[in-house]
Short mmCIF file of C-alpha atoms in Angstrom, two decimals:
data_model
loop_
_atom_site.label_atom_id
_atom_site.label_comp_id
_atom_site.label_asym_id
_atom_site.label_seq_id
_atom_site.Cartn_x
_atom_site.Cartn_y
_atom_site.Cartn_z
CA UNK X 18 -51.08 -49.60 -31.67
CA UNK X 19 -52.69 -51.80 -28.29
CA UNK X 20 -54.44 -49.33 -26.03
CA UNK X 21 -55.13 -51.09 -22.80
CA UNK X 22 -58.91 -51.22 -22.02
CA UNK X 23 -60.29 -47.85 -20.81
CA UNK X 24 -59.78 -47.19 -17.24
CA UNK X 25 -63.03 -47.06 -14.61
CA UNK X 26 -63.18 -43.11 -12.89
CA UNK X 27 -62.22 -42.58 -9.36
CA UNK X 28 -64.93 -42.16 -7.32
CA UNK X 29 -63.54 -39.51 -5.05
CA UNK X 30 -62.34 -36.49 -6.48
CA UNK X 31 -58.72 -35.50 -5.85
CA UNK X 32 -57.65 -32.16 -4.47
CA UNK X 33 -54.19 -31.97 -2.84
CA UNK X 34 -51.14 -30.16 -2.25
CA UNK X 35 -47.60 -32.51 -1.57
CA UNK X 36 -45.09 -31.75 0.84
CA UNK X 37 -41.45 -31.73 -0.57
CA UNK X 38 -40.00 -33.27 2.67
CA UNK X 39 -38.84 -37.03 3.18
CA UNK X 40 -40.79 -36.54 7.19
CA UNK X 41 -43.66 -35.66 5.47
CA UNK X 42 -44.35 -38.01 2.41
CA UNK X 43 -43.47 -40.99 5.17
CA UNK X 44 -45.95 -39.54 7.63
CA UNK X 45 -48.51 -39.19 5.14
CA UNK X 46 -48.04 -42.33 3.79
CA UNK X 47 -48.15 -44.00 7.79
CA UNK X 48 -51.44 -42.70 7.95
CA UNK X 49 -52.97 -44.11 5.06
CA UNK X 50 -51.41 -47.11 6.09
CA UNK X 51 -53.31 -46.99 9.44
CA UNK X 52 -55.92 -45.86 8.45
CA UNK X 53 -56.48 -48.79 6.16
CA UNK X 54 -58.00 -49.31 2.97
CA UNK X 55 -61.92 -49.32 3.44
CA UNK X 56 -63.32 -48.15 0.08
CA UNK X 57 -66.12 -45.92 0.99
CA UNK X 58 -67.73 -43.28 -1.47
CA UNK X 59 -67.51 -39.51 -0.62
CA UNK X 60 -68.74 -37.27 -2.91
CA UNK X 61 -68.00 -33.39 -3.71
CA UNK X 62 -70.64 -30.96 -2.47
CA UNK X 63 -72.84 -30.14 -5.87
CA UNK X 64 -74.31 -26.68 -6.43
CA UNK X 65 -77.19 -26.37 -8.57
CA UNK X 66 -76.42 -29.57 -10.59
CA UNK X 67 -72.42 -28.52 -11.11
CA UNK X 68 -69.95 -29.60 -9.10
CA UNK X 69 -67.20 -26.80 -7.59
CA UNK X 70 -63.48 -27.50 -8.84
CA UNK X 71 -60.73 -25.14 -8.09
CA UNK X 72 -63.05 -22.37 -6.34
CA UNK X 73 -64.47 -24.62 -3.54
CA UNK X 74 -67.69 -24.50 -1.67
CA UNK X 75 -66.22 -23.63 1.54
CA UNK X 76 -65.90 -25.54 4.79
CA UNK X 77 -68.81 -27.85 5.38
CA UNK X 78 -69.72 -25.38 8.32
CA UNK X 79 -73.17 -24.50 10.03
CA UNK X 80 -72.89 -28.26 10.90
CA UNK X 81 -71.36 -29.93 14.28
CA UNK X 82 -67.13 -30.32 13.92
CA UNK X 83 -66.62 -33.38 15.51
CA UNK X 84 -62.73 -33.82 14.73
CA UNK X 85 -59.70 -32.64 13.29
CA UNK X 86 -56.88 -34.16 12.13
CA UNK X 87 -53.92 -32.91 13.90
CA UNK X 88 -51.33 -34.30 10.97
CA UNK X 89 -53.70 -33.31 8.60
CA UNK X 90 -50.99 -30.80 7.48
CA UNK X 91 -49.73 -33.78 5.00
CA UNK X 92 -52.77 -35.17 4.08
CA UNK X 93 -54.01 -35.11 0.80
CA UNK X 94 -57.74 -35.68 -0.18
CA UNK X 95 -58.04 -39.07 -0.96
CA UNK X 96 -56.21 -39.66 2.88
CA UNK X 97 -58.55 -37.41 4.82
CA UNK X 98 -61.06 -39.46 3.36
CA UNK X 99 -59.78 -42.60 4.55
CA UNK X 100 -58.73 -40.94 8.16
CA UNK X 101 -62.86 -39.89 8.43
CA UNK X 102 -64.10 -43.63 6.98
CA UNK X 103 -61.75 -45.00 9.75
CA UNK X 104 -63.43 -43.06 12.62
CA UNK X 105 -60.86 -40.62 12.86
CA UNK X 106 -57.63 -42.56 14.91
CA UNK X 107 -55.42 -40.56 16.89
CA UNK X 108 -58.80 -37.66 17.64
CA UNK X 109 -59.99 -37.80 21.61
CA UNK X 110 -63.38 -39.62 20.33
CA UNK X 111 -63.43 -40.55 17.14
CA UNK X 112 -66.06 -39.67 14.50
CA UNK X 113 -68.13 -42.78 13.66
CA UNK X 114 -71.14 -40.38 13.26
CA UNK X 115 -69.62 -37.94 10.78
CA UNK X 116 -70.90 -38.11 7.41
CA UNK X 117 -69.36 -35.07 6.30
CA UNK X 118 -65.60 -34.27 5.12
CA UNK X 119 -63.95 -30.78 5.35
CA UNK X 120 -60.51 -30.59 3.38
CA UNK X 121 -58.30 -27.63 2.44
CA UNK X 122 -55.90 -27.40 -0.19
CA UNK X 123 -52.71 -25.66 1.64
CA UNK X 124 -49.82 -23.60 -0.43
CA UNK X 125 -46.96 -25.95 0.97
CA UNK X 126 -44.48 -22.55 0.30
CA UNK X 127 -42.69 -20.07 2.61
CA UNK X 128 -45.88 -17.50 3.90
CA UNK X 129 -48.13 -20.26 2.90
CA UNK X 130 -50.47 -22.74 4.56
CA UNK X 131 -50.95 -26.10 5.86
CA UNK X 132 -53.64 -28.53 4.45
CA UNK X 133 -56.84 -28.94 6.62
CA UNK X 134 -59.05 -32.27 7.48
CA UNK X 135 -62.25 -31.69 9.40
CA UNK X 136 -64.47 -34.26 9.84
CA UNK X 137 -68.49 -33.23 10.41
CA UNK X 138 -71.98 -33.78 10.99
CA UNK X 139 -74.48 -32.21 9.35
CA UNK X 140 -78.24 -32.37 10.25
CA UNK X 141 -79.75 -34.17 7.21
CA UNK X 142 -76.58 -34.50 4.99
CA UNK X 143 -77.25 -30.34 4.24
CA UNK X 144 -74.63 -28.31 5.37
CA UNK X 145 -73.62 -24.84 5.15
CA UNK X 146 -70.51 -23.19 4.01
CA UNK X 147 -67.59 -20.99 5.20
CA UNK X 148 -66.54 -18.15 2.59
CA UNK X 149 -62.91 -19.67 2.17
CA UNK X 150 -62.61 -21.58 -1.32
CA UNK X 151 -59.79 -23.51 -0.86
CA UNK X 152 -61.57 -25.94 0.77
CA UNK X 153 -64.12 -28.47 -0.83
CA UNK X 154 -66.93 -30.14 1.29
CA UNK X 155 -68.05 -33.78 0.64
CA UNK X 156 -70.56 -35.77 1.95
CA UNK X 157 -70.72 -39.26 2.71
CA UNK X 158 -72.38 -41.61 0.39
CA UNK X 159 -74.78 -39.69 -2.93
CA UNK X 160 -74.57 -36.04 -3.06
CA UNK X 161 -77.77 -34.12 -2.09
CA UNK X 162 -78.04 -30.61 -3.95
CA UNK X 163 -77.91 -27.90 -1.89
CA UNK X 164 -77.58 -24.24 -1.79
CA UNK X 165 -74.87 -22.02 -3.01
CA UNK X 166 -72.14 -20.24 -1.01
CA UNK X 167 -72.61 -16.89 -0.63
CA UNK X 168 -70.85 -14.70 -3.12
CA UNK X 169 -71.20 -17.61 -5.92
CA UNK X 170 -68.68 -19.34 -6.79
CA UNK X 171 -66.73 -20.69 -10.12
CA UNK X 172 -68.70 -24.04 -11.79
CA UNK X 173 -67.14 -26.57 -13.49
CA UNK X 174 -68.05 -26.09 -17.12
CA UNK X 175 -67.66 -28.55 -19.66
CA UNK X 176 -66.01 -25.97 -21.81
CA UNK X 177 -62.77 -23.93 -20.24
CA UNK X 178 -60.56 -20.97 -21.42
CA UNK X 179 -56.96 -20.57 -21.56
CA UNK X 180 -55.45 -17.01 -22.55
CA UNK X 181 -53.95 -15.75 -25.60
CA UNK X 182 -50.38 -14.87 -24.82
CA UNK X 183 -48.69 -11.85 -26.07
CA UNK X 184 -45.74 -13.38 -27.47
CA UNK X 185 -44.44 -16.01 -30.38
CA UNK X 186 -41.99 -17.74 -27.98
CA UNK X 187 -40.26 -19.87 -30.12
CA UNK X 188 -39.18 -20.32 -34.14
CA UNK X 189 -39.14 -24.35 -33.16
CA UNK X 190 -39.84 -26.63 -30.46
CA UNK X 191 -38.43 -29.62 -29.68
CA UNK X 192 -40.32 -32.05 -27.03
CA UNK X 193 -38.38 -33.43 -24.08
CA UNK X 194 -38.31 -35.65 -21.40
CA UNK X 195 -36.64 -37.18 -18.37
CA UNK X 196 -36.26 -38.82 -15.26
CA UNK X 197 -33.55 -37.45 -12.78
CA UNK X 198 -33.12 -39.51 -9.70
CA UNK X 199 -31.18 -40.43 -6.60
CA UNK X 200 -33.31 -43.36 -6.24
CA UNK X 201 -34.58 -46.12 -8.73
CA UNK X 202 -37.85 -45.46 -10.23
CA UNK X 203 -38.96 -45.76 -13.84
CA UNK X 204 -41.57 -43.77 -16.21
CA UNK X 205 -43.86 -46.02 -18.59
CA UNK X 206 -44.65 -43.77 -21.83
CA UNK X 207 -47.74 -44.99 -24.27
CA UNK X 208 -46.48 -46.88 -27.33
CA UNK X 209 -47.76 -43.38 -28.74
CA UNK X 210 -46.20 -40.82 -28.70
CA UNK X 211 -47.87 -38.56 -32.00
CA UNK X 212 -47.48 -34.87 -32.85
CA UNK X 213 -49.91 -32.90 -35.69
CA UNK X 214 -49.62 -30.31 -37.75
CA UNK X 215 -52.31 -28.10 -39.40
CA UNK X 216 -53.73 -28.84 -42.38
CA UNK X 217 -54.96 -25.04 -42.80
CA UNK X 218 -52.91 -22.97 -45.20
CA UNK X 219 -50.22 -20.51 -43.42
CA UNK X 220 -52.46 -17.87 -43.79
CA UNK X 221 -55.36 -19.26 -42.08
CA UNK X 222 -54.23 -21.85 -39.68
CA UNK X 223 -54.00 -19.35 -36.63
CA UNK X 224 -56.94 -17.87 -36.65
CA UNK X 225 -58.96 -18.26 -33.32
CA UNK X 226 -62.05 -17.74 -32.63
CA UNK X 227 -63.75 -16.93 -29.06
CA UNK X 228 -66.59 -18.32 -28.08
CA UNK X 229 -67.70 -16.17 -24.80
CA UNK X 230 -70.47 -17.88 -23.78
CA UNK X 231 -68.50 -21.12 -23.26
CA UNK X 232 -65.67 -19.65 -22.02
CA UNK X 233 -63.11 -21.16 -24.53
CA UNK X 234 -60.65 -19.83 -27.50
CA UNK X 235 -60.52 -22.14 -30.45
CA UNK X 236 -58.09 -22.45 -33.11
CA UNK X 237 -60.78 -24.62 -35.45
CA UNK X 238 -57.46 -26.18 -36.69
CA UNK X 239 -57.48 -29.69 -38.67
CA UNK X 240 -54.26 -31.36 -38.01
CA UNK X 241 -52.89 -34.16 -39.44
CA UNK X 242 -50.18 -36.97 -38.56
CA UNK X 243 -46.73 -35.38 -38.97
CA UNK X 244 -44.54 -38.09 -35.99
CA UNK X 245 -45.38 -41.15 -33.78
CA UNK X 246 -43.02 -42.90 -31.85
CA UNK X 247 -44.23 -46.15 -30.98
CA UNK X 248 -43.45 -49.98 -30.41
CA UNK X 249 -40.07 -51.73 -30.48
CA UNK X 250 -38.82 -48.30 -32.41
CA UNK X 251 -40.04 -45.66 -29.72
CA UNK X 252 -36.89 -44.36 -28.97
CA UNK X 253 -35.39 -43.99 -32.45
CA UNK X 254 -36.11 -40.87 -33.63
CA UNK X 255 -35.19 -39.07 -30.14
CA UNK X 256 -31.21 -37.39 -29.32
CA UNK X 257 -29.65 -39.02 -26.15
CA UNK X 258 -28.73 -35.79 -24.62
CA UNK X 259 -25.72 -35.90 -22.31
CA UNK X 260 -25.30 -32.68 -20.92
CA UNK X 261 -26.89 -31.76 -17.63
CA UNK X 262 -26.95 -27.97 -17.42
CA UNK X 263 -28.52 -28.46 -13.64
CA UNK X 264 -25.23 -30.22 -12.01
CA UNK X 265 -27.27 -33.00 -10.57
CA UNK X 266 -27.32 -36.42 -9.34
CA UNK X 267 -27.97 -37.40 -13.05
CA UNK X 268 -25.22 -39.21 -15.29
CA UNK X 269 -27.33 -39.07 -18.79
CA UNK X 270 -26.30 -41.98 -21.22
CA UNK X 271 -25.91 -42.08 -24.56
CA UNK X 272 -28.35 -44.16 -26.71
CA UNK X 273 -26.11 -47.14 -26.66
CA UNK X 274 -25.66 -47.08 -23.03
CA UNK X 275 -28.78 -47.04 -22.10
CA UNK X 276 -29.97 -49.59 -23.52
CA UNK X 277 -27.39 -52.07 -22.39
CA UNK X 278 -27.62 -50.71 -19.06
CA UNK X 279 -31.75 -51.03 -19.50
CA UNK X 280 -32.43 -47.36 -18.83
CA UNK X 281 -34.25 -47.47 -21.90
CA UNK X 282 -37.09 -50.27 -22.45
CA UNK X 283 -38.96 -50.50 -25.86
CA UNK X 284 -42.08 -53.15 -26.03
CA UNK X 285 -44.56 -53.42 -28.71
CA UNK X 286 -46.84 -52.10 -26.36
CA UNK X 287 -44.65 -49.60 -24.30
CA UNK X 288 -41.73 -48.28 -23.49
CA UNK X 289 -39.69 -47.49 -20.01
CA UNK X 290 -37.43 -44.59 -19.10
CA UNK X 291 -35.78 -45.13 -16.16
CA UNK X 292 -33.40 -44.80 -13.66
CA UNK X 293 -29.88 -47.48 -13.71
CA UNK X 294 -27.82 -48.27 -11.36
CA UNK X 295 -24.72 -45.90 -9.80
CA UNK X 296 -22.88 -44.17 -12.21
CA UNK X 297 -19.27 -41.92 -11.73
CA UNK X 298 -19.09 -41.24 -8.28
CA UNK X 299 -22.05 -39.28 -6.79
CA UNK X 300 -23.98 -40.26 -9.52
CA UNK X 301 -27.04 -42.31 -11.07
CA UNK X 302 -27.38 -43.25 -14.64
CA UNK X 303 -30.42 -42.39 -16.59
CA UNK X 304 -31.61 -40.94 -19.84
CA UNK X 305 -32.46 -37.50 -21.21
CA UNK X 306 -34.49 -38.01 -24.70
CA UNK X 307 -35.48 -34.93 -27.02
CA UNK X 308 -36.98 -35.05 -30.44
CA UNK X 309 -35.06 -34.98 -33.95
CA UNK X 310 -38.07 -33.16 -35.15
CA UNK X 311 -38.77 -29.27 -34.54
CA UNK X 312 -42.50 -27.63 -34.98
CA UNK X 313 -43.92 -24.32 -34.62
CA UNK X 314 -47.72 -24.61 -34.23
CA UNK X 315 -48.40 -28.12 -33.19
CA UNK X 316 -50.50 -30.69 -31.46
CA UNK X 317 -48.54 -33.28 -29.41
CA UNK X 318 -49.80 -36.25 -27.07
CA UNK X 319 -47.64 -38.14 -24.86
CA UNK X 320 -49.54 -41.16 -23.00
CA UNK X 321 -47.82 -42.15 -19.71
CA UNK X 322 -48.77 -45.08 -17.49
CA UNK X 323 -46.84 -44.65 -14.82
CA UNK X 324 -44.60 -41.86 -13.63
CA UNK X 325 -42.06 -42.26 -10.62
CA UNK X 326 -42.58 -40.24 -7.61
CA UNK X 327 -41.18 -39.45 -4.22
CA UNK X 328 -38.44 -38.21 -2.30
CA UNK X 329 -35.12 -37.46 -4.60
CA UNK X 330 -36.87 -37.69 -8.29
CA UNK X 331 -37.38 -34.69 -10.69
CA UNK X 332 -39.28 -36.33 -13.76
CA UNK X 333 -39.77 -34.02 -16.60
CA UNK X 334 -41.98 -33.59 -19.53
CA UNK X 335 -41.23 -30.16 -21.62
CA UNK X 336 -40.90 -28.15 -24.68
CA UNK X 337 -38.28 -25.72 -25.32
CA UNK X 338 -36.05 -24.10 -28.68
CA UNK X 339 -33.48 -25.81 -30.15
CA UNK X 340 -30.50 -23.66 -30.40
CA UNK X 341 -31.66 -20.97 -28.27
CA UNK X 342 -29.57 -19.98 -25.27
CA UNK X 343 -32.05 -20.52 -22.02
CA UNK X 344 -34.24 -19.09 -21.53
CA UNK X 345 -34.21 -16.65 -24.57
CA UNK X 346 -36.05 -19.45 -26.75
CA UNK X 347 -38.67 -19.91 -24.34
CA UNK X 348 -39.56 -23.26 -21.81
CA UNK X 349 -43.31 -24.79 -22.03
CA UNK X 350 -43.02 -27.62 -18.66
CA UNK X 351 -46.06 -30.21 -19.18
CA UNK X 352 -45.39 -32.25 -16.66
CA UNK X 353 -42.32 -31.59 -13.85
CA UNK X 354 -42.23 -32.13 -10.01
CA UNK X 355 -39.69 -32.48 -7.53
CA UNK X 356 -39.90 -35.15 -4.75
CA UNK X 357 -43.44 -34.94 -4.25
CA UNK X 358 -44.56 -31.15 -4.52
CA UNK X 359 -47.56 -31.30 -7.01
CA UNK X 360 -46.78 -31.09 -10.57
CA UNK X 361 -47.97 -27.99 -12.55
CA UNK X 362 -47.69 -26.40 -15.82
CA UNK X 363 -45.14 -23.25 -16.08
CA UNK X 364 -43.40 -20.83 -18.89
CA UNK X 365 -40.51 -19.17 -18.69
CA UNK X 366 -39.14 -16.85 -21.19
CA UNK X 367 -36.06 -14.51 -21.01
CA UNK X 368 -35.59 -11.03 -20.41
CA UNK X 369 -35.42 -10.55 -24.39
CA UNK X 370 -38.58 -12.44 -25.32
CA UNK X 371 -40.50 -11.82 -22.60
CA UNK X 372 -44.32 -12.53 -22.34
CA UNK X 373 -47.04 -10.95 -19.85
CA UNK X 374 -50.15 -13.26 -20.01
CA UNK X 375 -53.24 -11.09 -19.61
CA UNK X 376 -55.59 -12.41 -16.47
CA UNK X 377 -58.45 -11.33 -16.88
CA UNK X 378 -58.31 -13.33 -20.58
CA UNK X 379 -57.85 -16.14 -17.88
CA UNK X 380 -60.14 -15.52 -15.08
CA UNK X 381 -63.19 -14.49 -16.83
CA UNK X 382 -66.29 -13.87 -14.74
CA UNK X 383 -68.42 -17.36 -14.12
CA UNK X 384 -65.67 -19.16 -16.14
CA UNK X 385 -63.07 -21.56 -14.87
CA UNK X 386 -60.17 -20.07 -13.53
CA UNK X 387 -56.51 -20.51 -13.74
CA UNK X 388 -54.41 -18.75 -10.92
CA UNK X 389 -50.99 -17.89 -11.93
CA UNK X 390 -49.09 -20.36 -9.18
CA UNK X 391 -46.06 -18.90 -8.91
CA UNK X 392 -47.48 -15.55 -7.89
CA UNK X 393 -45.37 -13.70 -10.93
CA UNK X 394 -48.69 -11.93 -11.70
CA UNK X 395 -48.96 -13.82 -14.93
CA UNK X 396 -45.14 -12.36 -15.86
CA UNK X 397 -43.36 -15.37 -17.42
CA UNK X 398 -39.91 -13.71 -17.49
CA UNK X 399 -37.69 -16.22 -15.87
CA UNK X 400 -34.20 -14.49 -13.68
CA UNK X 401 -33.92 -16.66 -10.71
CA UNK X 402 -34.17 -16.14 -8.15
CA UNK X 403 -36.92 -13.79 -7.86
CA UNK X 404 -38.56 -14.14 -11.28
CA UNK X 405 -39.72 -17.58 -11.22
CA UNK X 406 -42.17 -17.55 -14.64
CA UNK X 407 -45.70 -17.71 -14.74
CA UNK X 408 -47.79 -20.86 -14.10
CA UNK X 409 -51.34 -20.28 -14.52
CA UNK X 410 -53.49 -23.59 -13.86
CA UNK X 411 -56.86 -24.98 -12.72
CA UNK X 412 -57.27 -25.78 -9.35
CA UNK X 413 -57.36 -28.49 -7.56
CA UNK X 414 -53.97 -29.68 -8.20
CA UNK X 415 -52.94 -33.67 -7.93
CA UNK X 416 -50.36 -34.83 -5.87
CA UNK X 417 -47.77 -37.40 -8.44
CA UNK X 418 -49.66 -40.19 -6.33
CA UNK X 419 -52.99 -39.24 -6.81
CA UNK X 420 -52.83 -38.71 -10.81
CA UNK X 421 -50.65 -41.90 -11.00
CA UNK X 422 -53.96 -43.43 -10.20
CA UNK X 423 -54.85 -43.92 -13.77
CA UNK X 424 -52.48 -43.73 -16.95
CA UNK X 425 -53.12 -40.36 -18.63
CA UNK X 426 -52.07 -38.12 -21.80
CA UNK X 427 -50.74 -35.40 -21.92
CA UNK X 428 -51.87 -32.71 -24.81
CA UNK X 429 -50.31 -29.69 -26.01
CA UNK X 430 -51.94 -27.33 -28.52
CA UNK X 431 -49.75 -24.70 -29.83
CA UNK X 432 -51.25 -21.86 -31.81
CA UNK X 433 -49.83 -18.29 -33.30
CA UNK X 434 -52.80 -17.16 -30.09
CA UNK X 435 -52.86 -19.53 -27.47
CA UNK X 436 -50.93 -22.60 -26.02
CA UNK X 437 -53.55 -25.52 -24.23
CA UNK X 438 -52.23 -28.15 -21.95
CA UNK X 439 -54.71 -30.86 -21.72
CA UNK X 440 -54.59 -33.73 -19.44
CA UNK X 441 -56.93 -36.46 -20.43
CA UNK X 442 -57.81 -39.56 -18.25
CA UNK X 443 -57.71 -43.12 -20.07
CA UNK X 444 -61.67 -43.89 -19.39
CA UNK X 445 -62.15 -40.16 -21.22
CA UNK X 446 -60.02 -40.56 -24.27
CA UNK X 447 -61.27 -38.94 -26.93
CA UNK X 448 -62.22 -41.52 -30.09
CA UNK X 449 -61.22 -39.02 -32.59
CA UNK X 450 -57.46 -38.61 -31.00
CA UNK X 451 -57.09 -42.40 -30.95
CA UNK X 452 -58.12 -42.47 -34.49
CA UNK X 453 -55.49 -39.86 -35.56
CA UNK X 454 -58.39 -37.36 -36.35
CA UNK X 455 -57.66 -34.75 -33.24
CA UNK X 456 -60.54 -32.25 -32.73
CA UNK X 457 -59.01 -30.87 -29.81
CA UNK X 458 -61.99 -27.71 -29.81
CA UNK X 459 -64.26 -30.39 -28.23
CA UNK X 460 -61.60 -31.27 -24.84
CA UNK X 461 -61.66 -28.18 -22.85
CA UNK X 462 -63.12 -30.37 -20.09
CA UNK X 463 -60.06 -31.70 -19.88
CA UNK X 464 -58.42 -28.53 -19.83
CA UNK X 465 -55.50 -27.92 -16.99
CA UNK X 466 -53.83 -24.59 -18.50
#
């Protein structure tokens, strides 16, 4: 199987929040466009060696503000970082002394708030800190350590924690994916697509052990190959499904279809799923794909190159029961967005099989921690409207454009105790997972819920 060679790290860390509005996404992307392109290195405020990731330092206060970005509303990251490099257009004076970068990840939801861009200077690259963590500080050029926020804060750890939930969801799970459009966009999937299965006896192949002084539940699991999809055949051992149970702007094709109508691409070194051209009336042909294949406990990887994004597109990655009325049997979503509000991980059970995800197994003291994002308190019964399921992740969350950056897998780990979602950059592939020898205990860095 060709793995393209390993991708090189960004060099600014991402932390952003999209806007599911057309006006937005085009004013966002009108200011990176003036603000140009200059590649200039910012780095994340460090704290005693460890950089701060979901729980911020705080504002880079105690320092001088020299401007604000009044649009910074729609900014992510990466473009407040430009807007500061480029002296700030649009502010009264600019900022060409600044060498400091205030951002704040906003909650783009009703009651919630808008993203912040402050641009600084500090006395000696050392600045203070405001007590609000949803911001992040970064300074200009290398990072100088400096001293903690009061109250602490939450340090990246090379090992993470996810929760034990409290219920088996499903008898089998199927793996699914998607790309639902009004606009024509593709998604590039790795020639690999693998699932594993324990090698441990029933008996023994759920037992986890807890490790609390690196924050992180186990399974100590070996797994071997059980399904790849890959090459010219990637597509087939999936169903075409043709039903779409959301009445959208989707016509799904059959298996035939879509390939004649090249919805469905299959290289020896990729494949594409992606959107044709106008279907029946009011609607656009593309492809719904699920696995023949069922598991119960499982490891699964999904590599994707390239995802579409923007206004009108609802790609989907997600696991849910075969023959099990919705959502009785349970819904893991991997990967799933809408125009381009962040993507995050979310469960949803029914009102029959419901689960309530203990936080505190989550958000253990001076451990990574993984709010519940849709504010269910952790309750992953779904009833729409006002149960919504749980989503607990790490913070910060990517913006589609941002993690599009660099092609990345996708890993699930599904135990009798625990589910993991992993999502692993190219340049930090693990050796043993390209070698079909998965030690997943040793990725919690790459741990995202």
């Amino acid at each position: 199987r060709a793995m393209p060679p390993a991708a090189r790290a960004s060099s600014w860390p991402s932390s952003s929040m999209g806007r599911a509005l057309c006006a937005a996404s085009l004013l966002a992307l009108a200011l990176a466009a003036a603000g140009g392109a200059e590649a200039e290195s910012w780095q994340k405020v460090q704290v005693g060696g460890f950089v701060f990731l979901g729980h911020g330092t705080g504002d880079c206060s105690g320092c001088q503000l020299v401007a604000e970005s009044g649009a910074s509303a729609d900014m992510t990251s990466h473009q407040c970082q430009d807007w500061v490099s480029n002296n700030c257009p649009g502010s009264a004076a600019g900022c060409v002394d600044a060498n400091a970068v205030g951002y704040r990840l906003g909650h783009i939801f009703e009651g919630g708030s808008p993203h912040m861009c402050h641009a600084w200077l500090c006395p000696a690259g050392r600045p203070g800190f405001s007590p609000d963590k949803t911001w992040d500080c970064y300074l200009r050029g290398e990072t100088l350590p400096v001293q903690p926020p009061s109250g602490g804060g939450h340090r990246w750890r090379t090992t993470t924690t996810i929760t034990a939930t409290t219920a088996t969801l499903t008898e089998t799970t199927t793996l699914s994916s998607t790309t639902q459009t009004t606009t024509s966009s593709s998604t590039t999937l790795t020639a690999i697509t693998s699932t594993f299965t324990s090698t441990l006896p029933e008996t023994t192949q759920t037992t986890t052990t807890l490790n609390m002084s690196q924050c992180v539940d186990t399974s100590g699991s070996d797994y071997r190959l059980d399904w790849k999809a890959e090459g010219k055949d990637f597509f087939s051992d999936w169903d075409f499904i043709q039903w779409d149970s959301n009445n959208g702007a989707a016509q799904y094709l059959d298996r035939e279809q879509a390939k004649a109508d090249n919805v469905t691409i299959a290289h020896d070194t990729h494949a594409i799923l992606q959107v044709g051209g106008k279907g029946v009336p009011m609607k656009r042909k593309s492809a719904k794909i699920r696995t023949m294949k069922h598991w119960k406990y499982f490891l699964a990887a999904v590599r994707f190159t390239h995802v579409p994004w923007g206004c009108g597109l609802w790609p989907a990655f997600w696991t849910n029961a075969y023959g099990k009325r919705w959502p009785e049997g349970g819904e893991l979503d991997v990967l799933e967005y809408v125009n381009d509000i962040v993507s995050q991980t979310s469960l949803h059970t029914g009102t029959d099989n419901k689960c309530q995800i203990d936080g505190a197994q989550l958000n253990r003291p001076g451990c990574k921690h993984f709010p519940d994002l849709n504010n269910m308190n952790y309750d992953c019964t779904t009833n729409y409207p006002k149960q919504l399921g749980c989503a607990s992740n790490s913070l910060p969350l990517q913006s589609p454009a941002e993690w599009n950056m660099h092609p990345v897998t996708f890993v699930i780990e599904w135990t009798e105790a625990f589910v993991k979602i992993f999502k692993i950059p190219d340049y930090g592939m693990p050796k043993d997972l390209l070698n079909d020898d998965p030690q997943p205990d040793t990725w919690d860095k790459w741990l995202i819920s």
